Short mmCIF file of C-alpha atoms and ligand atoms in Angstrom, two decimals:
data_model
loop_
_atom_site.label_atom_id
_atom_site.label_comp_id
_atom_site.label_asym_id
_atom_site.label_seq_id
_atom_site.Cartn_x
_atom_site.Cartn_y
_atom_site.Cartn_z
CA MET M 11 209.12 -53.96 20.69
CA ASN M 12 212.85 -54.72 20.48
CA LYS M 13 213.90 -58.23 21.33
CA ALA M 14 217.16 -59.32 22.91
CA ALA M 15 218.70 -62.66 21.98
CA ILE M 16 220.30 -64.80 24.69
CA LEU M 17 222.66 -67.38 23.26
CA GLY M 18 222.94 -70.36 25.62
CA GLY M 19 220.12 -71.72 27.75
CA GLY M 20 222.52 -73.01 30.42
CA LEU M 21 222.44 -71.81 34.01
CA CYS M 22 223.25 -68.18 33.26
CA GLY M 23 221.21 -67.77 30.06
CA SER M 24 218.03 -69.32 31.41
CA LEU M 25 218.07 -67.29 34.66
CA LEU M 26 218.84 -64.14 32.65
CA ALA M 27 215.81 -64.84 30.45
CA VAL M 28 213.59 -64.99 33.56
CA ILE M 29 214.96 -61.75 35.00
CA LEU M 30 214.79 -59.76 31.76
CA ALA M 31 211.34 -61.11 30.88
CA ARG M 32 210.08 -59.89 34.26
CA ARG M 33 211.55 -56.50 33.38
CA GLY M 34 209.37 -56.48 30.22
CA ILE M 35 212.09 -57.21 27.67
CA GLY M 36 211.28 -59.62 24.82
CA ILE M 37 213.72 -62.55 24.73
CA ASP M 38 214.77 -65.06 22.12
CA LEU M 39 216.58 -67.83 24.10
CA LEU M 40 218.61 -70.22 21.94
CA ASP M 41 220.55 -73.36 22.82
CA ARG M 42 222.31 -75.91 20.68
CA LEU M 43 221.11 -78.88 22.75
CA PRO M 44 217.70 -80.54 22.58
CA ASP M 45 215.18 -79.47 25.22
CA PRO M 46 216.52 -81.10 28.44
CA ARG M 47 212.95 -81.31 29.79
CA VAL M 48 212.07 -83.69 26.97
CA LYS M 49 215.23 -85.58 26.25
CA GLY M 50 216.76 -85.67 29.74
CA SER M 51 220.20 -84.36 30.51
CA SER M 52 222.96 -85.16 28.09
CA GLY M 53 225.38 -85.29 31.02
CA GLY M 54 228.62 -83.38 30.68
CA ARG M 55 230.33 -81.24 33.25
CA SER M 56 229.78 -81.64 36.99
CA ILE M 57 226.66 -83.53 37.94
CA ASN M 58 226.04 -81.36 40.97
CA LEU M 59 227.06 -77.93 42.12
CA ALA M 60 227.35 -76.02 45.38
CA MET M 61 224.95 -73.09 45.57
CA SER M 62 225.55 -70.33 48.09
CA ALA M 63 224.26 -66.87 49.06
CA ARG M 64 224.85 -65.09 45.76
CA GLY M 65 223.06 -67.79 43.79
CA LEU M 66 220.19 -67.86 46.28
CA HIS M 67 219.93 -64.08 46.21
CA ALA M 68 219.68 -64.07 42.40
CA LEU M 69 216.95 -66.73 42.47
CA GLN M 70 215.05 -64.68 45.03
CA TYR M 71 215.54 -61.54 42.90
CA ALA M 72 214.01 -63.47 39.98
CA ASP M 73 211.19 -64.59 42.30
CA ILE M 74 211.81 -68.30 41.61
CA LEU M 75 213.60 -69.40 44.78
CA GLY M 76 210.48 -71.33 45.81
CA VAL M 77 210.68 -73.41 42.61
CA ILE M 78 214.35 -74.27 43.18
CA GLU M 79 214.31 -74.84 46.96
CA PRO M 80 213.04 -78.46 46.76
CA LEU M 81 216.15 -79.31 44.68
CA LEU M 82 218.63 -78.15 47.34
CA VAL M 83 220.45 -80.43 49.80
CA PRO M 84 221.98 -78.42 52.70
CA MET M 85 225.65 -78.89 53.58
CA ARG M 86 226.90 -77.52 56.93
CA GLY M 87 230.62 -78.00 56.40
CA ARG M 88 233.48 -80.12 55.16
CA PHE M 89 233.73 -83.66 56.43
CA VAL M 90 237.46 -84.27 56.07
CA HIS M 91 238.74 -87.84 55.61
CA VAL M 92 242.37 -87.56 56.74
CA ASP M 93 244.96 -89.93 55.24
CA ASP M 94 245.64 -91.55 58.66
CA GLY M 95 242.04 -92.84 58.63
CA SER M 96 240.65 -90.27 61.08
CA THR M 97 237.83 -87.87 60.19
CA GLU M 98 237.12 -84.27 61.16
CA PHE M 99 234.12 -82.04 60.63
CA HIS M 100 234.86 -78.41 59.79
CA ALA M 101 231.74 -76.23 59.81
CA TYR M 102 231.65 -73.70 56.94
CA GLY M 103 230.33 -70.98 59.20
CA GLN M 104 229.44 -70.58 62.84
CA PHE M 105 225.81 -69.49 62.63
CA ASP M 106 222.82 -71.77 62.04
CA ASP M 107 221.90 -70.25 58.68
CA GLU M 108 225.44 -70.48 57.28
CA LEU M 109 224.87 -73.39 54.92
CA ILE M 110 225.65 -74.09 51.31
CA TYR M 111 223.52 -76.34 49.12
CA SER M 112 224.21 -79.19 46.75
CA VAL M 113 222.03 -79.06 43.63
CA SER M 114 221.84 -81.19 40.52
CA ARG M 115 222.95 -79.18 37.48
CA ALA M 116 220.47 -80.93 35.21
CA ALA M 117 217.48 -80.48 37.56
CA LEU M 118 218.37 -76.85 38.16
CA ASN M 119 218.73 -76.14 34.46
CA ARG M 120 215.41 -77.80 33.68
CA ALA M 121 213.65 -75.74 36.37
CA LEU M 122 215.21 -72.50 35.08
CA ILE M 123 214.24 -73.20 31.48
CA ASP M 124 210.75 -74.07 32.59
CA SER M 125 210.51 -70.80 34.53
CA ALA M 126 211.69 -68.80 31.50
CA ASP M 127 209.29 -70.63 29.20
CA ARG M 128 206.29 -69.50 31.30
CA PHE M 129 206.72 -65.88 30.16
CA SER M 130 204.78 -64.93 27.04
CA ASN M 131 207.62 -62.56 26.02
CA VAL M 132 210.23 -65.38 26.01
CA GLN M 133 210.67 -67.67 23.04
CA VAL M 134 212.80 -70.70 23.95
CA ARG M 135 214.30 -72.55 21.00
CA PHE M 136 216.48 -75.66 21.18
CA GLN M 137 218.79 -77.37 18.70
CA GLN M 138 219.85 -73.90 17.54
CA GLU M 139 223.61 -74.02 17.32
CA ALA M 140 225.52 -70.79 16.70
CA ILE M 141 228.23 -71.75 14.24
CA ALA M 142 229.64 -68.27 13.63
CA TYR M 143 229.35 -64.69 14.87
CA ASP M 144 230.11 -61.68 12.70
CA PRO M 145 231.10 -58.76 14.99
CA GLU M 146 230.97 -56.24 12.09
CA ARG M 147 227.33 -56.94 11.27
CA ALA M 148 226.39 -58.21 14.74
CA THR M 149 224.85 -61.33 13.23
CA LEU M 150 224.88 -64.94 14.31
CA LYS M 151 224.89 -67.83 11.89
CA ILE M 152 222.63 -70.49 13.35
CA ARG M 153 222.35 -74.14 12.37
CA ASP M 154 218.87 -75.33 13.23
CA HIS M 155 219.38 -79.03 13.90
CA SER M 156 215.64 -79.67 14.15
CA VAL M 157 215.24 -79.08 10.38
CA ASP M 158 218.91 -79.24 9.37
CA GLU M 159 218.96 -75.69 7.98
CA GLU M 160 221.11 -72.61 8.50
CA HIS M 161 219.93 -69.06 8.93
CA THR M 162 221.26 -65.69 10.05
CA LEU M 163 220.03 -64.01 13.20
CA SER M 164 220.44 -60.33 13.79
CA ALA M 165 220.02 -59.55 17.47
CA GLN M 166 219.70 -56.24 19.25
CA PRO M 167 221.47 -56.86 21.52
CA LEU M 168 223.09 -60.29 21.70
CA LEU M 169 223.63 -61.52 25.26
CA ALA M 170 226.17 -64.31 24.89
CA ALA M 171 225.91 -66.88 27.71
CA ASP M 172 227.29 -69.72 25.61
CA GLY M 173 229.75 -71.00 28.20
CA ALA M 174 233.52 -71.25 28.59
CA GLY M 175 234.09 -72.20 24.94
CA SER M 176 231.92 -69.28 23.72
CA ILE M 177 231.82 -69.08 19.95
CA VAL M 178 230.87 -65.40 20.20
CA ARG M 179 233.92 -64.57 22.35
CA ARG M 180 236.20 -66.56 20.06
CA ALA M 181 234.92 -64.61 17.05
CA TYR M 182 236.95 -61.70 18.47
CA ASN M 183 240.23 -63.66 18.63
CA GLY M 184 242.87 -61.64 16.87
CA SER M 185 240.80 -58.44 16.89
CA ASP M 186 241.72 -55.46 19.04
CA ARG M 187 238.20 -55.04 20.42
CA ILE M 188 238.08 -57.90 22.91
CA HIS M 189 241.13 -59.58 24.44
CA THR M 190 240.94 -63.04 25.91
CA THR M 191 243.30 -65.41 27.68
CA GLU M 192 242.26 -69.00 28.21
CA ASP M 193 244.39 -70.84 30.80
CA LEU M 194 244.20 -74.58 31.21
CA LEU M 195 245.02 -76.04 34.63
CA ALA M 196 247.50 -78.92 34.71
CA HIS M 197 244.89 -80.86 36.71
CA GLY M 198 241.74 -82.53 35.41
CA TYR M 199 238.77 -84.23 37.04
CA LYS M 200 236.78 -87.43 36.87
CA GLU M 201 233.29 -88.01 38.23
CA LEU M 202 232.21 -91.17 40.06
CA SER M 203 229.21 -92.01 42.22
CA ILE M 204 227.97 -93.73 45.37
CA SER M 205 224.42 -95.05 45.19
CA ALA M 206 221.89 -94.58 47.95
CA GLY M 207 221.59 -97.34 50.52
CA PRO M 208 218.38 -99.28 51.24
CA GLY M 209 215.33 -96.99 51.36
CA GLY M 210 217.27 -94.08 49.87
CA ALA M 211 219.61 -93.83 52.90
CA PHE M 212 222.79 -91.77 52.57
CA ARG M 213 225.87 -93.99 52.99
CA LEU M 214 228.07 -91.07 54.07
CA LYS M 215 227.12 -88.20 56.40
CA SER M 216 224.46 -86.39 54.37
CA ASP M 217 224.73 -82.72 55.40
CA ALA M 218 228.37 -82.21 54.43
CA LEU M 219 230.72 -81.90 51.50
CA HIS M 220 233.13 -84.81 51.95
CA ILE M 221 236.75 -84.21 51.14
CA TRP M 222 239.76 -86.50 51.03
CA PRO M 223 242.70 -84.02 50.80
CA ARG M 224 245.88 -85.75 49.70
CA GLY M 225 248.31 -82.91 49.06
CA GLY M 226 248.71 -82.79 45.29
CA PHE M 227 245.21 -84.12 44.65
CA MET M 228 241.85 -84.63 46.30
CA LEU M 229 238.55 -86.46 46.14
CA ILE M 230 235.27 -84.74 47.04
CA ALA M 231 231.68 -85.99 47.40
CA LEU M 232 228.45 -83.96 47.30
CA PRO M 233 225.07 -85.37 48.40
CA ASN M 234 222.09 -85.57 46.04
CA PRO M 235 218.41 -85.46 47.07
CA GLY M 236 217.93 -89.18 46.24
CA GLY M 237 220.48 -90.34 48.85
CA ASP M 238 223.31 -90.85 46.34
CA PHE M 239 226.60 -88.91 46.18
CA THR M 240 228.53 -87.52 43.25
CA LEU M 241 232.29 -87.88 43.68
CA THR M 242 234.90 -85.85 41.85
CA LEU M 243 238.57 -86.73 41.80
CA PHE M 244 240.82 -83.75 41.02
CA LEU M 245 244.24 -85.01 39.93
CA PRO M 246 247.26 -83.75 37.92
CA ASN M 247 247.11 -84.73 34.26
CA GLU M 248 250.77 -85.82 34.16
CA GLY M 249 253.36 -87.04 36.67
CA PRO M 250 253.84 -89.90 39.13
CA GLN M 251 250.34 -89.49 40.61
CA SER M 252 248.24 -88.44 37.67
CA PHE M 253 245.57 -89.44 35.21
CA SER M 254 248.20 -90.53 32.73
CA ALA M 255 249.83 -92.80 35.36
CA LEU M 256 246.56 -94.70 35.88
CA GLU M 257 246.76 -96.78 32.75
CA ASN M 258 244.53 -99.74 33.50
CA ASP M 259 241.87 -101.12 35.88
CA LYS M 260 244.50 -102.43 38.29
CA ASP M 261 246.23 -99.04 38.53
CA VAL M 262 242.89 -97.36 39.27
CA ALA M 263 241.82 -99.95 41.84
CA ASP M 264 245.24 -99.83 43.57
CA PHE M 265 245.28 -96.02 43.59
CA PHE M 266 241.87 -95.82 45.27
CA ALA M 267 242.64 -98.64 47.71
CA LYS M 268 245.85 -96.87 48.73
CA HIS M 269 244.58 -93.28 49.01
CA PHE M 270 240.87 -93.64 49.73
CA PRO M 271 240.49 -96.97 51.59
CA ASP M 272 237.47 -95.81 53.63
CA VAL M 273 235.33 -95.11 50.57
CA VAL M 274 236.63 -97.35 47.79
CA ASP M 275 234.14 -100.14 48.49
CA LEU M 276 231.18 -97.76 48.32
CA ILE M 277 231.96 -96.45 44.83
CA ASP M 278 229.68 -97.79 42.08
CA ASP M 279 231.64 -99.98 39.66
CA LEU M 280 234.87 -98.00 40.17
CA THR M 281 236.89 -99.28 37.22
CA GLY M 282 233.92 -99.46 34.81
CA THR M 283 232.81 -95.90 35.60
CA TRP M 284 236.41 -94.71 35.44
CA ALA M 285 236.75 -96.09 31.94
CA SER M 286 233.42 -94.79 30.65
CA ASN M 287 233.38 -91.28 32.20
CA PRO M 288 235.46 -88.66 30.41
CA THR M 289 238.35 -86.90 32.15
CA GLY M 290 237.20 -83.28 32.39
CA ILE M 291 239.49 -80.36 31.74
CA LEU M 292 239.72 -77.38 34.09
CA GLY M 293 240.58 -73.86 33.10
CA SER M 294 239.84 -70.22 33.42
CA VAL M 295 239.00 -67.47 30.96
CA HIS M 296 239.90 -63.78 31.33
CA THR M 297 238.26 -61.39 28.90
CA GLN M 298 238.37 -57.63 28.59
CA PRO M 299 236.16 -55.85 27.80
CA TRP M 300 233.06 -58.01 27.96
CA HIS M 301 231.01 -55.97 25.51
CA ASP M 302 231.17 -54.66 21.97
CA SER M 303 229.33 -51.31 21.84
CA GLY M 304 225.60 -51.85 22.36
CA ASP M 305 225.60 -54.94 20.13
CA MET M 306 226.95 -57.73 22.28
CA LEU M 307 227.69 -58.63 25.90
CA LEU M 308 229.41 -61.74 27.26
CA LEU M 309 228.06 -63.12 30.55
CA GLY M 310 228.71 -66.11 32.81
CA ASP M 311 231.46 -68.53 31.83
CA ALA M 312 231.61 -67.01 28.33
CA ALA M 313 233.07 -63.87 29.95
CA HIS M 314 234.91 -65.27 32.95
CA ALA M 315 235.10 -69.05 33.47
CA ILE M 316 236.84 -69.71 36.79
CA LEU M 317 238.23 -72.80 38.53
CA PRO M 318 235.55 -74.69 40.50
CA PHE M 319 237.38 -74.77 43.85
CA HIS M 320 235.35 -72.10 45.60
CA GLY M 321 232.07 -73.41 44.17
CA GLN M 322 231.37 -69.96 42.72
CA GLY M 323 231.24 -70.12 38.89
CA MET M 324 227.46 -70.51 38.76
CA ASN M 325 226.99 -68.18 41.73
CA LEU M 326 228.99 -65.51 39.91
CA ALA M 327 227.06 -66.11 36.68
CA PHE M 328 223.79 -65.69 38.61
CA GLU M 329 225.11 -62.49 40.19
CA ASP M 330 225.91 -61.24 36.65
CA CYS M 331 222.20 -61.50 35.79
CA VAL M 332 221.20 -59.35 38.78
CA VAL M 333 223.91 -56.75 38.16
CA LEU M 334 222.92 -56.45 34.49
CA ASP M 335 219.27 -55.97 35.43
CA GLU M 336 220.22 -53.31 37.99
CA ALA M 337 222.19 -51.46 35.29
CA ILE M 338 219.13 -51.64 32.99
CA VAL M 339 216.92 -50.19 35.72
CA ALA M 340 219.41 -47.39 36.38
CA VAL M 341 219.57 -46.37 32.70
CA ILE M 342 215.80 -46.59 32.21
CA THR M 343 215.20 -44.55 35.34
CA GLU M 344 217.53 -41.82 34.13
CA THR M 345 215.94 -41.73 30.67
CA ALA M 346 212.51 -40.16 31.04
CA ASN M 347 209.45 -41.94 29.61
CA MET M 348 211.34 -44.95 28.33
CA THR M 349 210.07 -48.51 28.64
CA PRO M 350 212.48 -51.50 28.66
CA GLY M 351 211.19 -52.53 25.21
CA GLU M 352 212.39 -49.21 23.77
CA LEU M 353 216.05 -49.57 24.73
CA ARG M 354 218.24 -48.75 21.74
CA SER M 355 221.85 -49.56 20.93
CA GLU M 356 223.24 -46.46 22.68
CA HIS M 357 221.31 -47.34 25.84
CA TRP M 358 222.59 -50.90 25.79
CA ASP M 359 226.12 -49.58 25.36
CA GLU M 360 225.69 -47.48 28.51
CA ILE M 361 224.11 -50.43 30.36
CA PHE M 362 226.98 -52.74 29.39
CA ARG M 363 229.56 -50.16 30.52
CA ARG M 364 227.95 -49.77 33.92
CA TYR M 365 227.55 -53.51 34.29
CA GLU M 366 231.20 -54.10 33.45
CA ALA M 367 232.42 -51.33 35.75
CA ARG M 368 230.66 -53.03 38.66
CA GLN M 369 231.27 -56.68 37.91
CA MET M 370 234.70 -57.07 36.29
CA GLY M 371 236.72 -56.46 39.47
CA ASN M 372 234.48 -58.93 41.27
CA ALA M 373 234.97 -61.63 38.62
CA ASN M 374 238.75 -61.15 38.75
CA ALA M 375 238.71 -61.33 42.55
CA ILE M 376 236.78 -64.61 42.76
CA ALA M 377 238.92 -66.10 39.98
CA THR M 378 241.99 -65.55 42.17
CA MET M 379 240.26 -66.76 45.33
CA ALA M 380 239.09 -69.92 43.55
CA GLN M 381 242.69 -70.70 42.62
CA GLU M 382 243.81 -70.17 46.22
CA ASN M 383 241.01 -72.37 47.54
CA TYR M 384 242.30 -75.36 45.58
CA ILE M 385 245.48 -75.26 47.62
CA GLU M 386 243.46 -74.84 50.81
CA MET M 387 241.14 -77.75 50.00
CA ARG M 388 243.74 -80.24 48.91
CA ASP M 389 246.42 -79.28 51.41
CA THR M 390 245.99 -76.50 53.96
CA VAL M 391 242.94 -78.06 55.67
CA ARG M 392 245.37 -80.73 56.89
CA GLN M 393 247.66 -78.24 58.63
CA PRO M 394 247.18 -77.66 62.39
CA LYS M 395 247.52 -73.84 62.15
CA HIS M 396 244.61 -73.80 59.68
CA GLN M 397 242.12 -74.87 62.36
CA LEU M 398 243.55 -72.46 64.94
CA GLN M 399 243.29 -69.55 62.49
CA LYS M 400 239.73 -70.58 61.68
CA ASP M 401 238.78 -70.72 65.38
CA LEU M 402 240.36 -67.32 65.94
CA ALA M 403 238.56 -65.84 62.92
CA PHE M 404 235.22 -67.13 64.28
CA GLU M 405 236.02 -65.67 67.71
CA LEU M 406 236.75 -62.27 66.16
CA GLU M 407 233.60 -62.48 64.06
CA ARG M 408 231.59 -62.96 67.28
CA ARG M 409 233.34 -59.97 68.86
CA LEU M 410 233.37 -57.72 65.76
CA PRO M 411 230.54 -58.84 63.46
CA GLN M 412 230.64 -55.57 61.52
CA ARG M 413 234.38 -55.75 60.87
CA PHE M 414 235.82 -59.23 60.93
CA ILE M 415 234.05 -61.90 58.89
CA PRO M 416 236.17 -64.88 57.72
CA ARG M 417 236.89 -64.58 54.00
CA TYR M 418 235.20 -67.86 53.22
CA SER M 419 232.04 -66.62 54.97
CA MET M 420 232.11 -63.29 53.10
CA VAL M 421 232.25 -65.16 49.78
CA MET M 422 229.74 -67.88 50.61
CA PHE M 423 227.20 -66.30 52.98
CA HIS M 424 227.22 -62.55 52.33
CA ALA M 425 225.82 -61.73 48.90
CA ASP M 426 225.95 -58.05 49.86
CA ILE M 427 229.75 -58.01 50.25
CA PRO M 428 231.26 -57.76 46.75
CA TYR M 429 233.84 -60.44 45.90
CA GLN M 430 236.43 -57.71 45.50
CA ALA M 431 235.84 -56.39 49.02
CA ALA M 432 235.94 -59.96 50.37
CA GLN M 433 239.32 -60.46 48.71
CA GLN M 434 240.81 -57.18 49.93
CA ARG M 435 239.58 -57.57 53.52
CA GLY M 436 240.46 -61.28 53.42
CA ASN M 437 244.09 -60.48 52.56
CA ILE M 438 244.39 -58.07 55.49
CA GLN M 439 242.72 -60.56 57.83
CA GLN M 440 244.99 -63.42 56.74
CA GLU M 441 248.11 -61.37 57.47
CA LEU M 442 246.76 -60.56 60.93
CA LEU M 443 245.76 -64.18 61.62
CA GLU M 444 249.22 -65.44 60.65
CA CYS M 445 250.84 -62.88 62.90
CA TRP M 446 248.58 -63.62 65.90
CA THR M 447 248.96 -67.40 65.59
CA GLU M 448 252.69 -67.49 64.80
CA HIS M 449 253.71 -68.58 68.30
CA ALA M 450 250.35 -69.95 69.46
CA ASN M 451 249.08 -73.49 69.68
CA SER M 452 245.59 -72.71 70.97
CA LEU M 453 243.26 -69.74 71.48
CA ASP M 454 244.45 -69.57 75.11
CA ASP M 455 247.90 -68.52 73.85
CA ILE M 456 246.47 -65.46 72.05
CA ASP M 457 245.77 -62.07 73.61
CA LEU M 458 242.26 -61.62 72.22
CA GLU M 459 241.88 -58.04 73.46
CA THR M 460 244.98 -56.99 71.51
CA ALA M 461 243.83 -58.93 68.44
CA GLU M 462 240.47 -57.18 68.64
CA ALA M 463 242.09 -53.76 68.89
CA GLU M 464 244.42 -54.48 65.96
CA ALA M 465 241.53 -55.76 63.85
CA LYS M 466 239.68 -52.49 64.52
CA GLU M 467 242.75 -50.54 63.53
CA HIS M 468 243.26 -52.34 60.19
CA LEU M 469 239.69 -53.07 59.05
CA PRO M 470 237.14 -50.32 58.45
CA PRO M 471 233.56 -51.23 59.42
CA LEU M 472 231.56 -52.99 56.71
CA PRO M 473 228.85 -50.77 55.21
CA ALA M 474 226.12 -53.31 55.99
CA THR M 475 226.06 -57.07 56.28
CA GLY M 476 223.17 -59.46 55.92
C1 LIG V 22 233.84 -79.73 37.76
C2 LIG V 22 233.09 -78.44 37.94
C3 LIG V 22 232.47 -78.19 39.15
C4 LIG V 22 231.77 -76.98 39.34
N1 LIG V 22 231.21 -76.76 40.55
C5 LIG V 22 230.58 -75.57 40.78
C6 LIG V 22 229.97 -75.32 42.05
O1 LIG V 22 230.00 -76.17 42.96
N2 LIG V 22 229.36 -74.11 42.25
C7 LIG V 22 229.32 -73.15 41.28
O2 LIG V 22 228.77 -72.07 41.53
N3 LIG V 22 229.88 -73.37 40.06
C8 LIG V 22 230.50 -74.55 39.78
N4 LIG V 22 231.04 -74.79 38.55
C9 LIG V 22 230.98 -73.74 37.53
C10 LIG V 22 229.66 -73.74 36.78
O3 LIG V 22 229.45 -75.02 36.21
C11 LIG V 22 229.67 -72.69 35.68
O4 LIG V 22 230.18 -71.48 36.16
C12 LIG V 22 228.28 -72.46 35.12
O5 LIG V 22 227.82 -73.63 34.48
C13 LIG V 22 228.28 -71.28 34.12
O6 LIG V 22 227.02 -71.18 33.52
P1 LIG V 22 226.91 -70.63 32.02
O7 LIG V 22 225.44 -70.61 31.73
O8 LIG V 22 227.70 -69.39 31.88
O9 LIG V 22 227.63 -71.72 31.12
P2 LIG V 22 227.14 -73.20 30.82
O10 LIG V 22 226.52 -73.80 32.01
O11 LIG V 22 228.32 -73.88 30.21
O12 LIG V 22 226.00 -73.04 29.71
C14 LIG V 22 226.30 -72.67 28.38
C15 LIG V 22 225.11 -73.03 27.51
O13 LIG V 22 225.37 -72.54 26.19
C16 LIG V 22 225.05 -73.54 25.25
N5 LIG V 22 225.91 -73.33 24.08
C17 LIG V 22 227.26 -73.41 24.05
N6 LIG V 22 227.72 -73.14 22.81
C18 LIG V 22 226.63 -72.89 22.06
C19 LIG V 22 226.45 -72.57 20.68
N7 LIG V 22 227.50 -72.46 19.84
N8 LIG V 22 225.20 -72.37 20.21
C20 LIG V 22 224.13 -72.48 21.05
N9 LIG V 22 224.24 -72.80 22.36
C21 LIG V 22 225.47 -72.99 22.85
C22 LIG V 22 225.32 -74.85 25.98
O14 LIG V 22 224.57 -75.92 25.41
C23 LIG V 22 224.88 -74.52 27.39
O15 LIG V 22 223.52 -74.81 27.60
C24 LIG V 22 231.71 -76.00 38.31
C25 LIG V 22 232.33 -76.27 37.08
C26 LIG V 22 233.02 -77.47 36.90
C27 LIG V 22 233.67 -77.73 35.58
#
């Protein structure tokens, strides 16, 4: 039986291994790091992540949602800490099941690897670092750190889920087969924490994502199951209010006391953690195409790293796994008497084409929406018209549930509405909302019957929503 190699046992690679193993495909899953189940997490990017409908759908598709559910902490909305000291709660959605979930990256990754490892047709190997990829021969050069040896791996096909800095993708730099742009944001991030109170009590409201929007920068906090919070400060790298301007402990302490006075005293060893935690870089990756014949496919961040401001990078990577599997099923179904283990290079080429045709527009759409959401999170949530437009959008969703769903809700709660459709409909809706609220201060100032009629005129019904 043919075996596929998955490079990268991160979030995308390990879920992909589960899904393809269930399909009956033999998998060699390789990661450069030691087994996180043995060694513990080595830390790194973002301690916790927001999981929403697309991620949950993929876990259900893989039949492992039950394993992951105990790791999830529900968040109902944004708890906004305004700079005048007041606070506001903004629900993400308007229906009881419209929640997103905070999850520890390390715990999630461990559970996914464990799930993959239970399949007899999956071989999980750690400390296997790809140090080169040869696109001509479709071979990976692997350094096996467990025995300090190098060997060559020939995979049919290679599914590269080796993250934003993908060595496989970079092997195509300068070639005309795969084109990539890597854009760095002029803002970085730093992670801090708030420990649980006595008896594991949360010291901030537990079922919310906390946000301190400050215009050019923001602080956010996500709850963890143990009662602690992970904080992330997003800040320009250069300029008057920037990482480079915070040169010493006093600068850091003064900056937090000035901009985040209601939380500064809760932060664990602010200046010590500031000094010891790295400043993370933020960026996005655009690649086209994502595959090289039937030999190689890029998935997850390796294909399309996006900014984290819509909480969708992992959700998109999980959706990739489902879309790829659906393309495999389609090709197998059309090819009589074939089993998944018999897929050959020409079949994989067809699978990769179909996968790309369905998913590339979606990845581009959420990349743009993630950029826009940064401005909304750090700034727009503070503007009065923002809340009025949100209230109006909810009102229209109640009146026209098959036509008008707020863009945020389409992205976060409706896995069956493609990102691209959410973006297109969202743009139309935003224009309408701005027009209807231009001279209004409250919902009472808006002619809702006219708004409803205009929404019907501009927005075709959604095929189906769930
Ligand atoms: C600050 C921040 C906050 C975020 N918040 C969210 C959020 O709230 N919600 C959300 O959905 N997404 C979020 N994301 C995005 C999310 O982290 C990524 O989209 C997701 O991790 C992508 O998964 P991946 O498996 O493609 O890549 P990764 O998680 O990066 O995994 C890549 C794997 O490949 C391995 N690897 C790399 N190179 C090699 C090599 N040469 N040889 C062998 N193995 C290799 C690595 O060890 C790793 O295990 C956030 C990102 C950041 C930076």
